[in-house]
């Protein structure tokens, strides 16, 4: 594999493309789109955003030490792009993009975006002036999740919200699931040595039905066998069949991108499918 050597630059992709909502002490509110963001600690829950000092929202965050990270979806793709290329000095992004500000529960000035499926309230704890961007380290003070994405077990299905990501100037949608957190080391049951399946010579109505496949998990039951000095034992085998067909991008020169997405204690690997540019 031949590779070129480039000068230092930002090539860590994909990234989340989030809309950050802010407010000041005079009642002004704004939205900026941020890709330089992420989780920095689990306990306590902490995140960061990096913002250029010349951005209109920068002084609002610095003044109040508050902001809200609003996750973005395919339905919000136009607003996500617009809020990243237009300045709040010139336009009212809330009005132009038909977005609704909601009052946060733990913050005094920064509002939430009602149309976002997940709102993360943040309180700034430290500011690092790095260079072109200043990093705001913040503690998560509250999280709001849209009840429409709760399943029958009351578990929030984040991957069904239609999340988007940003990669090298393009917005991407999430593709098919490739695995779940820890699947590569999960132990699989093995058949006992010497066991074999019995062939049915004469099928009849009383014959046992073939096992059904449910949720890609095939449960099989081995034949009963007797070990010397031991009673009969039934052993159940669970064989996991994963659809691991190779992914081929439909866009020329466009590789598929692997992304790990986590919601609470659950994680999922997904492919980013290249969309049309917005």
Short mmCIF file of N, CA and C in Angstrom, two decimals, residues 28-196:
data_model
loop_
_atom_site.label_atom_id
_atom_site.label_comp_id
_atom_site.label_asym_id
_atom_site.label_seq_id
_atom_site.Cartn_x
_atom_site.Cartn_y
_atom_site.Cartn_z
N UNK A 28 -30.15 37.81 24.03
CA UNK A 28 -29.84 37.41 22.65
C UNK A 28 -29.53 35.92 22.60
N UNK A 29 -29.98 35.27 21.53
CA UNK A 29 -29.75 33.83 21.36
C UNK A 29 -29.17 33.57 19.98
N UNK A 30 -28.34 32.54 19.88
CA UNK A 30 -27.75 32.20 18.58
C UNK A 30 -27.48 30.70 18.50
N UNK A 31 -27.20 30.26 17.28
CA UNK A 31 -26.84 28.86 17.02
C UNK A 31 -25.59 28.84 16.16
N UNK A 32 -24.62 28.00 16.51
CA UNK A 32 -23.47 27.79 15.64
C UNK A 32 -23.27 26.29 15.46
N UNK A 33 -22.81 25.91 14.28
CA UNK A 33 -22.53 24.50 14.00
C UNK A 33 -21.07 24.21 14.33
N UNK A 34 -20.86 23.11 15.04
CA UNK A 34 -19.52 22.75 15.51
C UNK A 34 -19.23 21.29 15.16
N UNK A 35 -18.05 21.04 14.60
CA UNK A 35 -17.60 19.67 14.37
C UNK A 35 -16.46 19.31 15.33
N UNK A 36 -15.74 20.34 15.81
CA UNK A 36 -14.66 20.09 16.77
C UNK A 36 -15.30 19.91 18.15
N UNK A 37 -15.81 18.74 18.42
CA UNK A 37 -16.51 18.45 19.67
C UNK A 37 -16.41 16.97 19.99
N UNK A 38 -16.63 16.64 21.25
CA UNK A 38 -16.57 15.23 21.63
C UNK A 38 -16.64 15.03 23.13
N UNK A 39 -16.61 13.76 23.53
CA UNK A 39 -16.62 13.37 24.95
C UNK A 39 -15.20 13.33 25.48
N UNK A 40 -14.98 13.85 26.67
CA UNK A 40 -13.64 13.81 27.26
C UNK A 40 -13.60 13.06 28.59
N UNK A 41 -14.76 12.78 29.17
CA UNK A 41 -14.79 12.04 30.43
C UNK A 41 -16.16 11.41 30.62
N UNK A 42 -16.18 10.22 31.23
CA UNK A 42 -17.43 9.52 31.49
C UNK A 42 -18.02 9.88 32.84
N UNK A 43 -17.19 9.89 33.87
CA UNK A 43 -17.65 10.18 35.21
C UNK A 43 -16.68 11.12 35.92
N UNK A 44 -17.03 12.40 36.05
CA UNK A 44 -18.29 13.02 35.66
C UNK A 44 -18.39 13.16 34.14
N UNK A 45 -19.61 13.20 33.64
CA UNK A 45 -19.81 13.34 32.20
C UNK A 45 -19.32 14.72 31.76
N UNK A 46 -18.34 14.73 30.83
CA UNK A 46 -17.77 15.99 30.36
C UNK A 46 -17.58 15.95 28.85
N UNK A 47 -17.75 17.11 28.22
CA UNK A 47 -17.59 17.25 26.78
C UNK A 47 -16.77 18.50 26.50
N UNK A 48 -16.50 18.72 25.22
CA UNK A 48 -15.80 19.95 24.84
C UNK A 48 -16.33 20.43 23.49
N UNK A 49 -16.15 21.71 23.25
CA UNK A 49 -16.31 22.28 21.91
C UNK A 49 -15.15 23.24 21.70
N UNK A 50 -14.66 23.32 20.47
CA UNK A 50 -13.60 24.28 20.14
C UNK A 50 -14.17 25.31 19.18
N UNK A 51 -14.00 26.59 19.51
CA UNK A 51 -14.62 27.69 18.76
C UNK A 51 -13.57 28.76 18.46
N UNK A 52 -13.64 29.32 17.27
CA UNK A 52 -12.77 30.45 16.92
C UNK A 52 -13.21 31.69 17.71
N UNK A 53 -12.28 32.46 18.26
CA UNK A 53 -12.64 33.65 19.04
C UNK A 53 -13.43 34.69 18.25
N UNK A 54 -13.27 34.71 16.92
CA UNK A 54 -13.98 35.70 16.12
C UNK A 54 -15.44 35.33 15.85
N UNK A 55 -15.84 34.14 16.24
CA UNK A 55 -17.23 33.75 16.03
C UNK A 55 -18.16 34.57 16.92
N UNK A 56 -19.33 34.88 16.41
CA UNK A 56 -20.32 35.69 17.13
C UNK A 56 -20.72 35.04 18.46
N UNK A 57 -20.80 33.72 18.48
CA UNK A 57 -21.23 33.01 19.69
C UNK A 57 -20.15 32.90 20.74
N UNK A 58 -18.91 33.15 20.36
CA UNK A 58 -17.79 32.96 21.29
C UNK A 58 -17.96 33.78 22.56
N UNK A 59 -18.25 35.07 22.42
CA UNK A 59 -18.38 35.95 23.58
C UNK A 59 -19.58 35.56 24.44
N UNK A 60 -20.63 35.03 23.82
CA UNK A 60 -21.79 34.59 24.60
C UNK A 60 -21.40 33.44 25.52
N UNK A 61 -20.64 32.50 24.99
CA UNK A 61 -20.22 31.36 25.80
C UNK A 61 -19.27 31.83 26.90
N UNK A 62 -18.36 32.71 26.53
CA UNK A 62 -17.37 33.21 27.49
C UNK A 62 -18.05 34.01 28.61
N UNK A 63 -19.09 34.75 28.26
CA UNK A 63 -19.78 35.59 29.23
C UNK A 63 -20.61 34.78 30.22
N UNK A 64 -21.29 33.75 29.72
CA UNK A 64 -22.23 33.00 30.57
C UNK A 64 -21.70 31.65 31.04
N UNK A 65 -20.64 31.14 30.37
CA UNK A 65 -20.10 29.81 30.66
C UNK A 65 -21.16 28.72 30.47
N UNK A 66 -22.01 28.91 29.46
CA UNK A 66 -23.06 27.94 29.17
C UNK A 66 -23.17 27.68 27.67
N UNK A 67 -23.60 26.49 27.33
CA UNK A 67 -24.02 26.18 25.96
C UNK A 67 -24.77 24.86 25.97
N UNK A 68 -25.51 24.61 24.89
CA UNK A 68 -26.24 23.35 24.74
C UNK A 68 -25.80 22.69 23.44
N UNK A 69 -25.40 21.43 23.51
CA UNK A 69 -25.09 20.65 22.31
C UNK A 69 -26.37 19.95 21.86
N UNK A 70 -26.78 20.23 20.63
CA UNK A 70 -28.00 19.63 20.07
C UNK A 70 -27.61 18.68 18.94
N UNK A 71 -27.91 17.40 19.09
CA UNK A 71 -27.57 16.43 18.05
C UNK A 71 -28.39 16.70 16.80
N UNK A 72 -27.78 16.45 15.65
CA UNK A 72 -28.42 16.77 14.38
C UNK A 72 -28.80 15.50 13.61
N UNK A 73 -29.82 15.63 12.78
CA UNK A 73 -30.35 14.50 12.02
C UNK A 73 -30.49 14.87 10.55
N UNK A 74 -30.90 13.89 9.75
CA UNK A 74 -31.11 14.14 8.33
C UNK A 74 -32.18 15.22 8.10
N UNK A 75 -33.16 15.27 8.98
CA UNK A 75 -34.20 16.29 8.86
C UNK A 75 -33.66 17.69 9.14
N UNK A 76 -32.56 17.76 9.89
CA UNK A 76 -31.98 19.05 10.27
C UNK A 76 -30.74 19.38 9.46
N UNK A 77 -30.49 18.66 8.37
CA UNK A 77 -29.25 18.82 7.63
C UNK A 77 -29.08 20.23 7.06
N UNK A 78 -30.13 20.80 6.53
CA UNK A 78 -30.02 22.15 5.95
C UNK A 78 -29.73 23.18 7.05
N UNK A 79 -30.43 23.05 8.17
CA UNK A 79 -30.20 23.97 9.28
C UNK A 79 -28.79 23.80 9.84
N UNK A 80 -28.30 22.57 9.85
CA UNK A 80 -26.94 22.31 10.34
C UNK A 80 -25.91 23.03 9.49
N UNK A 81 -26.07 22.95 8.19
CA UNK A 81 -25.13 23.63 7.29
C UNK A 81 -25.28 25.15 7.38
N UNK A 82 -26.51 25.61 7.37
CA UNK A 82 -26.79 27.06 7.38
C UNK A 82 -26.21 27.72 8.63
N UNK A 83 -26.39 27.10 9.77
CA UNK A 83 -25.92 27.69 11.03
C UNK A 83 -24.40 27.66 11.14
N UNK A 84 -23.74 26.97 10.22
CA UNK A 84 -22.28 26.94 10.22
C UNK A 84 -21.66 27.92 9.24
N UNK A 85 -22.46 28.45 8.32
CA UNK A 85 -21.91 29.35 7.29
C UNK A 85 -22.49 30.76 7.36
N UNK A 86 -23.54 30.96 8.16
CA UNK A 86 -24.11 32.29 8.36
C UNK A 86 -23.80 32.78 9.76
N UNK A 87 -23.61 34.08 9.90
CA UNK A 87 -23.28 34.67 11.20
C UNK A 87 -24.53 35.22 11.88
N UNK A 88 -24.60 35.01 13.18
CA UNK A 88 -25.70 35.56 13.95
C UNK A 88 -25.68 37.07 14.03
N UNK A 89 -24.58 37.67 13.61
CA UNK A 89 -24.52 39.14 13.55
C UNK A 89 -25.42 39.68 12.44
N UNK A 90 -25.63 38.85 11.42
CA UNK A 90 -26.35 39.30 10.22
C UNK A 90 -27.77 38.76 10.11
N UNK A 91 -28.01 37.56 10.62
CA UNK A 91 -29.32 36.93 10.45
C UNK A 91 -29.78 36.30 11.76
N UNK A 92 -31.09 36.13 11.86
CA UNK A 92 -31.68 35.40 12.98
C UNK A 92 -31.83 33.95 12.52
N UNK A 93 -30.91 33.10 12.94
CA UNK A 93 -30.90 31.72 12.48
C UNK A 93 -32.13 30.95 12.96
N UNK A 94 -32.63 31.27 14.12
CA UNK A 94 -33.83 30.61 14.64
C UNK A 94 -35.00 30.84 13.69
N UNK A 95 -35.15 32.08 13.27
CA UNK A 95 -36.26 32.44 12.39
C UNK A 95 -36.07 31.88 10.99
N UNK A 96 -34.86 32.03 10.45
CA UNK A 96 -34.60 31.59 9.08
C UNK A 96 -34.75 30.09 8.92
N UNK A 97 -34.35 29.31 9.91
CA UNK A 97 -34.40 27.85 9.83
C UNK A 97 -35.62 27.25 10.53
N UNK A 98 -36.52 28.11 11.00
CA UNK A 98 -37.76 27.66 11.65
C UNK A 98 -37.46 26.72 12.82
N UNK A 99 -36.50 27.13 13.64
CA UNK A 99 -36.14 26.36 14.82
C UNK A 99 -36.74 27.01 16.06
N UNK A 100 -37.04 26.17 17.05
CA UNK A 100 -37.74 26.64 18.24
C UNK A 100 -36.84 26.58 19.47
N UNK A 101 -36.61 27.72 20.14
CA UNK A 101 -35.82 27.70 21.37
C UNK A 101 -36.65 27.20 22.54
N UNK A 102 -36.06 26.33 23.35
CA UNK A 102 -36.72 25.82 24.55
C UNK A 102 -35.88 26.18 25.76
N UNK A 103 -36.52 26.40 26.88
CA UNK A 103 -35.80 26.75 28.11
C UNK A 103 -35.10 25.52 28.66
N UNK A 104 -33.81 25.66 28.95
CA UNK A 104 -33.05 24.57 29.55
C UNK A 104 -33.41 24.44 31.03
N UNK A 105 -33.14 23.28 31.61
CA UNK A 105 -33.54 23.04 33.00
C UNK A 105 -32.47 23.43 34.01
N UNK A 106 -31.19 23.42 33.59
CA UNK A 106 -30.11 23.70 34.54
C UNK A 106 -29.31 24.94 34.17
N UNK A 107 -29.62 25.56 33.04
CA UNK A 107 -28.88 26.73 32.57
C UNK A 107 -29.76 27.98 32.66
N UNK A 108 -29.11 29.13 32.71
CA UNK A 108 -29.84 30.39 32.87
C UNK A 108 -30.03 31.15 31.57
N UNK A 109 -29.14 30.94 30.59
CA UNK A 109 -29.15 31.77 29.38
C UNK A 109 -29.24 30.96 28.08
N UNK A 110 -28.52 29.87 27.97
CA UNK A 110 -28.48 29.10 26.73
C UNK A 110 -29.76 28.27 26.57
N UNK A 111 -30.46 28.40 25.43
CA UNK A 111 -31.67 27.61 25.19
C UNK A 111 -31.34 26.29 24.50
N UNK A 112 -32.33 25.42 24.42
CA UNK A 112 -32.20 24.18 23.66
C UNK A 112 -32.93 24.34 22.33
N UNK A 113 -32.61 23.47 21.37
CA UNK A 113 -33.33 23.44 20.09
C UNK A 113 -34.38 22.34 20.17
N UNK A 114 -35.65 22.73 20.12
CA UNK A 114 -36.74 21.78 20.31
C UNK A 114 -36.75 20.68 19.26
N UNK A 115 -36.33 20.98 18.04
CA UNK A 115 -36.39 20.01 16.94
C UNK A 115 -35.29 18.94 17.01
N UNK A 116 -34.32 19.09 17.88
CA UNK A 116 -33.25 18.11 18.02
C UNK A 116 -33.71 16.96 18.90
N UNK A 117 -33.36 15.70 18.56
CA UNK A 117 -33.80 14.56 19.37
C UNK A 117 -33.07 14.44 20.70
N UNK A 118 -31.88 15.04 20.80
CA UNK A 118 -31.09 14.99 22.03
C UNK A 118 -30.48 16.36 22.30
N UNK A 119 -30.70 16.87 23.50
CA UNK A 119 -30.12 18.15 23.92
C UNK A 119 -29.24 17.91 25.14
N UNK A 120 -28.00 18.38 25.09
CA UNK A 120 -27.05 18.17 26.17
C UNK A 120 -26.68 19.53 26.78
N UNK A 121 -27.16 19.79 27.99
CA UNK A 121 -26.87 21.05 28.67
C UNK A 121 -25.45 21.00 29.26
N UNK A 122 -24.70 22.07 29.05
CA UNK A 122 -23.29 22.07 29.44
C UNK A 122 -22.91 23.33 30.21
N UNK A 123 -22.12 23.14 31.27
CA UNK A 123 -21.59 24.24 32.07
C UNK A 123 -20.07 24.25 31.92
N UNK A 124 -19.53 25.36 31.43
CA UNK A 124 -18.09 25.46 31.17
C UNK A 124 -17.30 25.43 32.48
N UNK A 125 -16.27 24.60 32.52
CA UNK A 125 -15.40 24.50 33.69
C UNK A 125 -14.00 25.05 33.44
N UNK A 126 -13.61 25.09 32.17
CA UNK A 126 -12.25 25.55 31.84
C UNK A 126 -12.19 25.97 30.37
N UNK A 127 -11.37 26.97 30.09
CA UNK A 127 -11.17 27.43 28.72
C UNK A 127 -9.69 27.34 28.39
N UNK A 128 -9.36 26.65 27.32
CA UNK A 128 -7.97 26.51 26.89
C UNK A 128 -7.79 27.27 25.58
N UNK A 129 -6.94 28.28 25.59
CA UNK A 129 -6.65 29.06 24.39
C UNK A 129 -5.53 28.37 23.62
N UNK A 130 -5.90 27.56 22.64
CA UNK A 130 -4.94 26.68 21.97
C UNK A 130 -4.24 27.33 20.78
N UNK A 131 -4.95 28.15 20.05
CA UNK A 131 -4.40 28.74 18.82
C UNK A 131 -5.54 29.31 18.02
N UNK A 132 -5.79 28.74 16.83
CA UNK A 132 -6.92 29.21 16.02
C UNK A 132 -8.25 29.01 16.73
N UNK A 133 -8.33 28.01 17.59
CA UNK A 133 -9.55 27.70 18.33
C UNK A 133 -9.29 27.72 19.84
N UNK A 134 -10.30 28.11 20.58
CA UNK A 134 -10.26 28.01 22.04
C UNK A 134 -11.19 26.87 22.45
N UNK A 135 -10.69 26.02 23.32
CA UNK A 135 -11.46 24.85 23.74
C UNK A 135 -12.22 25.14 25.03
N UNK A 136 -13.54 24.89 24.97
CA UNK A 136 -14.38 25.03 26.16
C UNK A 136 -14.63 23.63 26.73
N UNK A 137 -14.03 23.34 27.87
CA UNK A 137 -14.29 22.08 28.56
C UNK A 137 -15.51 22.30 29.45
N UNK A 138 -16.44 21.37 29.42
CA UNK A 138 -17.70 21.58 30.13
C UNK A 138 -18.22 20.31 30.78
N UNK A 139 -18.90 20.51 31.87
CA UNK A 139 -19.56 19.41 32.57
C UNK A 139 -21.00 19.31 32.08
N UNK A 140 -21.45 18.10 31.80
CA UNK A 140 -22.83 17.89 31.37
C UNK A 140 -23.73 17.99 32.60
N UNK A 141 -24.69 18.91 32.55
CA UNK A 141 -25.58 19.12 33.69
C UNK A 141 -26.97 18.51 33.49
N UNK A 142 -27.33 18.21 32.25
CA UNK A 142 -28.62 17.56 31.97
C UNK A 142 -28.64 17.08 30.53
N UNK A 143 -29.42 16.03 30.28
CA UNK A 143 -29.60 15.49 28.93
C UNK A 143 -31.10 15.29 28.69
N UNK A 144 -31.57 15.76 27.54
CA UNK A 144 -32.98 15.59 27.17
C UNK A 144 -33.06 14.69 25.94
N UNK A 145 -33.93 13.68 25.97
CA UNK A 145 -34.07 12.74 24.85
C UNK A 145 -35.54 12.66 24.43
N UNK A 146 -35.76 12.65 23.13
CA UNK A 146 -37.11 12.59 22.57
C UNK A 146 -37.76 11.25 22.88
N UNK A 147 -38.91 11.28 23.55
CA UNK A 147 -39.60 10.05 23.93
C UNK A 147 -40.06 9.23 22.73
N UNK A 148 -40.13 9.84 21.57
CA UNK A 148 -40.58 9.12 20.38
C UNK A 148 -39.65 7.98 20.01
N UNK A 149 -38.41 8.01 20.52
CA UNK A 149 -37.43 6.99 20.16
C UNK A 149 -37.19 6.00 21.30
N UNK A 150 -38.12 5.93 22.25
CA UNK A 150 -38.05 4.92 23.30
C UNK A 150 -38.77 3.66 22.81
N UNK A 151 -38.13 2.50 22.95
CA UNK A 151 -38.76 1.26 22.51
C UNK A 151 -39.63 0.68 23.62
N UNK A 152 -40.16 -0.52 23.39
CA UNK A 152 -41.08 -1.13 24.34
C UNK A 152 -40.42 -1.44 25.68
N UNK A 153 -39.08 -1.51 25.68
CA UNK A 153 -38.35 -1.75 26.93
C UNK A 153 -37.87 -0.45 27.56
N UNK A 154 -38.38 0.66 27.05
CA UNK A 154 -38.04 2.00 27.55
C UNK A 154 -36.56 2.33 27.34
N UNK A 155 -35.99 1.72 26.31
CA UNK A 155 -34.59 2.00 25.96
C UNK A 155 -34.55 2.98 24.79
N UNK A 156 -33.69 3.98 24.91
CA UNK A 156 -33.61 5.00 23.87
C UNK A 156 -32.82 4.47 22.68
N UNK A 157 -33.44 4.46 21.49
CA UNK A 157 -32.81 3.93 20.29
C UNK A 157 -32.20 5.09 19.49
N UNK A 158 -31.03 5.49 19.90
CA UNK A 158 -30.36 6.66 19.31
C UNK A 158 -30.11 6.49 17.82
N UNK A 159 -29.79 5.27 17.41
CA UNK A 159 -29.43 5.05 16.00
C UNK A 159 -30.62 5.20 15.04
N UNK A 160 -31.82 5.25 15.58
CA UNK A 160 -33.00 5.40 14.72
C UNK A 160 -33.42 6.86 14.54
N UNK A 161 -32.67 7.77 15.11
CA UNK A 161 -33.02 9.19 15.00
C UNK A 161 -32.56 9.80 13.68
N UNK A 162 -31.74 9.07 12.91
CA UNK A 162 -31.25 9.60 11.63
C UNK A 162 -30.07 10.53 11.80
N UNK A 163 -29.17 10.20 12.71
CA UNK A 163 -28.01 11.05 12.98
C UNK A 163 -27.13 11.23 11.75
N UNK A 164 -26.45 12.36 11.69
CA UNK A 164 -25.52 12.64 10.60
C UNK A 164 -24.12 12.87 11.17
N UNK A 165 -23.13 12.81 10.29
CA UNK A 165 -21.75 13.07 10.68
C UNK A 165 -21.09 13.94 9.62
N UNK A 166 -19.92 14.44 9.94
CA UNK A 166 -19.19 15.33 9.04
C UNK A 166 -17.83 14.72 8.74
N UNK A 167 -17.46 14.67 7.47
CA UNK A 167 -16.17 14.10 7.10
C UNK A 167 -15.57 14.85 5.92
N UNK A 168 -14.49 15.58 6.19
CA UNK A 168 -13.71 16.22 5.13
C UNK A 168 -14.57 17.08 4.22
N UNK A 169 -15.43 17.91 4.81
CA UNK A 169 -16.24 18.83 4.03
C UNK A 169 -17.57 18.29 3.56
N UNK A 170 -17.91 17.07 3.94
CA UNK A 170 -19.18 16.48 3.50
C UNK A 170 -19.99 15.97 4.69
N UNK A 171 -21.32 16.03 4.54
CA UNK A 171 -22.22 15.48 5.54
C UNK A 171 -22.58 14.05 5.12
N UNK A 172 -22.59 13.15 6.09
CA UNK A 172 -22.85 11.74 5.81
C UNK A 172 -23.97 11.22 6.70
N UNK A 173 -24.71 10.25 6.17
CA UNK A 173 -25.71 9.56 6.97
C UNK A 173 -25.13 8.25 7.47
N UNK A 174 -25.73 7.69 8.50
CA UNK A 174 -25.23 6.44 9.05
C UNK A 174 -25.75 5.27 8.23
N UNK A 175 -24.89 4.26 8.03
CA UNK A 175 -25.28 3.09 7.24
C UNK A 175 -25.66 1.91 8.09
N UNK A 176 -25.43 0.71 7.57
CA UNK A 176 -25.86 -0.50 8.25
C UNK A 176 -25.00 -0.79 9.48
N UNK A 177 -25.58 -1.50 10.42
CA UNK A 177 -24.85 -1.90 11.62
C UNK A 177 -23.85 -2.99 11.28
N UNK A 178 -22.62 -2.84 11.79
CA UNK A 178 -21.57 -3.81 11.54
C UNK A 178 -21.29 -4.71 12.74
N UNK A 179 -21.69 -4.28 13.90
CA UNK A 179 -21.41 -5.05 15.11
C UNK A 179 -21.87 -4.27 16.32
N UNK A 180 -21.68 -4.85 17.50
CA UNK A 180 -21.98 -4.18 18.75
C UNK A 180 -20.75 -4.19 19.63
N UNK A 181 -20.72 -3.32 20.60
CA UNK A 181 -19.54 -3.18 21.45
C UNK A 181 -19.16 -4.51 22.10
N UNK A 182 -17.91 -4.95 21.91
CA UNK A 182 -17.41 -6.17 22.52
C UNK A 182 -17.68 -7.44 21.75
N UNK A 183 -18.30 -7.34 20.56
CA UNK A 183 -18.66 -8.56 19.83
C UNK A 183 -17.45 -9.37 19.39
N UNK A 184 -16.31 -8.71 19.19
CA UNK A 184 -15.12 -9.40 18.67
C UNK A 184 -14.51 -10.37 19.67
N UNK A 185 -14.79 -10.19 20.95
CA UNK A 185 -14.21 -11.06 21.97
C UNK A 185 -15.27 -11.88 22.69
N UNK A 186 -16.52 -11.77 22.24
CA UNK A 186 -17.59 -12.52 22.88
C UNK A 186 -17.42 -14.01 22.60
N UNK A 187 -17.50 -14.83 23.62
CA UNK A 187 -17.29 -16.26 23.47
C UNK A 187 -18.49 -16.91 22.80
N UNK A 188 -18.20 -17.88 21.93
CA UNK A 188 -19.24 -18.65 21.26
C UNK A 188 -19.19 -20.09 21.75
N UNK A 189 -20.34 -20.69 21.93
CA UNK A 189 -20.41 -22.08 22.38
C UNK A 189 -19.92 -23.00 21.28
N UNK A 190 -19.29 -24.10 21.66
CA UNK A 190 -18.80 -25.08 20.70
C UNK A 190 -19.47 -26.43 20.94
N UNK A 191 -19.60 -27.21 19.86
CA UNK A 191 -20.22 -28.54 19.98
C UNK A 191 -19.31 -29.47 20.76
N UNK A 192 -19.87 -30.37 21.60
CA UNK A 192 -19.05 -31.35 22.32
C UNK A 192 -18.28 -32.23 21.35
N UNK A 193 -17.07 -32.61 21.72
CA UNK A 193 -16.23 -33.43 20.84
C UNK A 193 -16.91 -34.75 20.53
N UNK A 194 -16.89 -35.10 19.26
CA UNK A 194 -17.43 -36.38 18.84
C UNK A 194 -18.91 -36.40 18.56
N UNK A 195 -19.58 -35.28 18.86
CA UNK A 195 -21.03 -35.26 18.62
C UNK A 195 -21.31 -35.05 17.14
N UNK A 196 -22.41 -35.53 16.67
CA UNK A 196 -22.79 -35.38 15.27
C UNK A 196 -24.30 -35.30 15.16
#
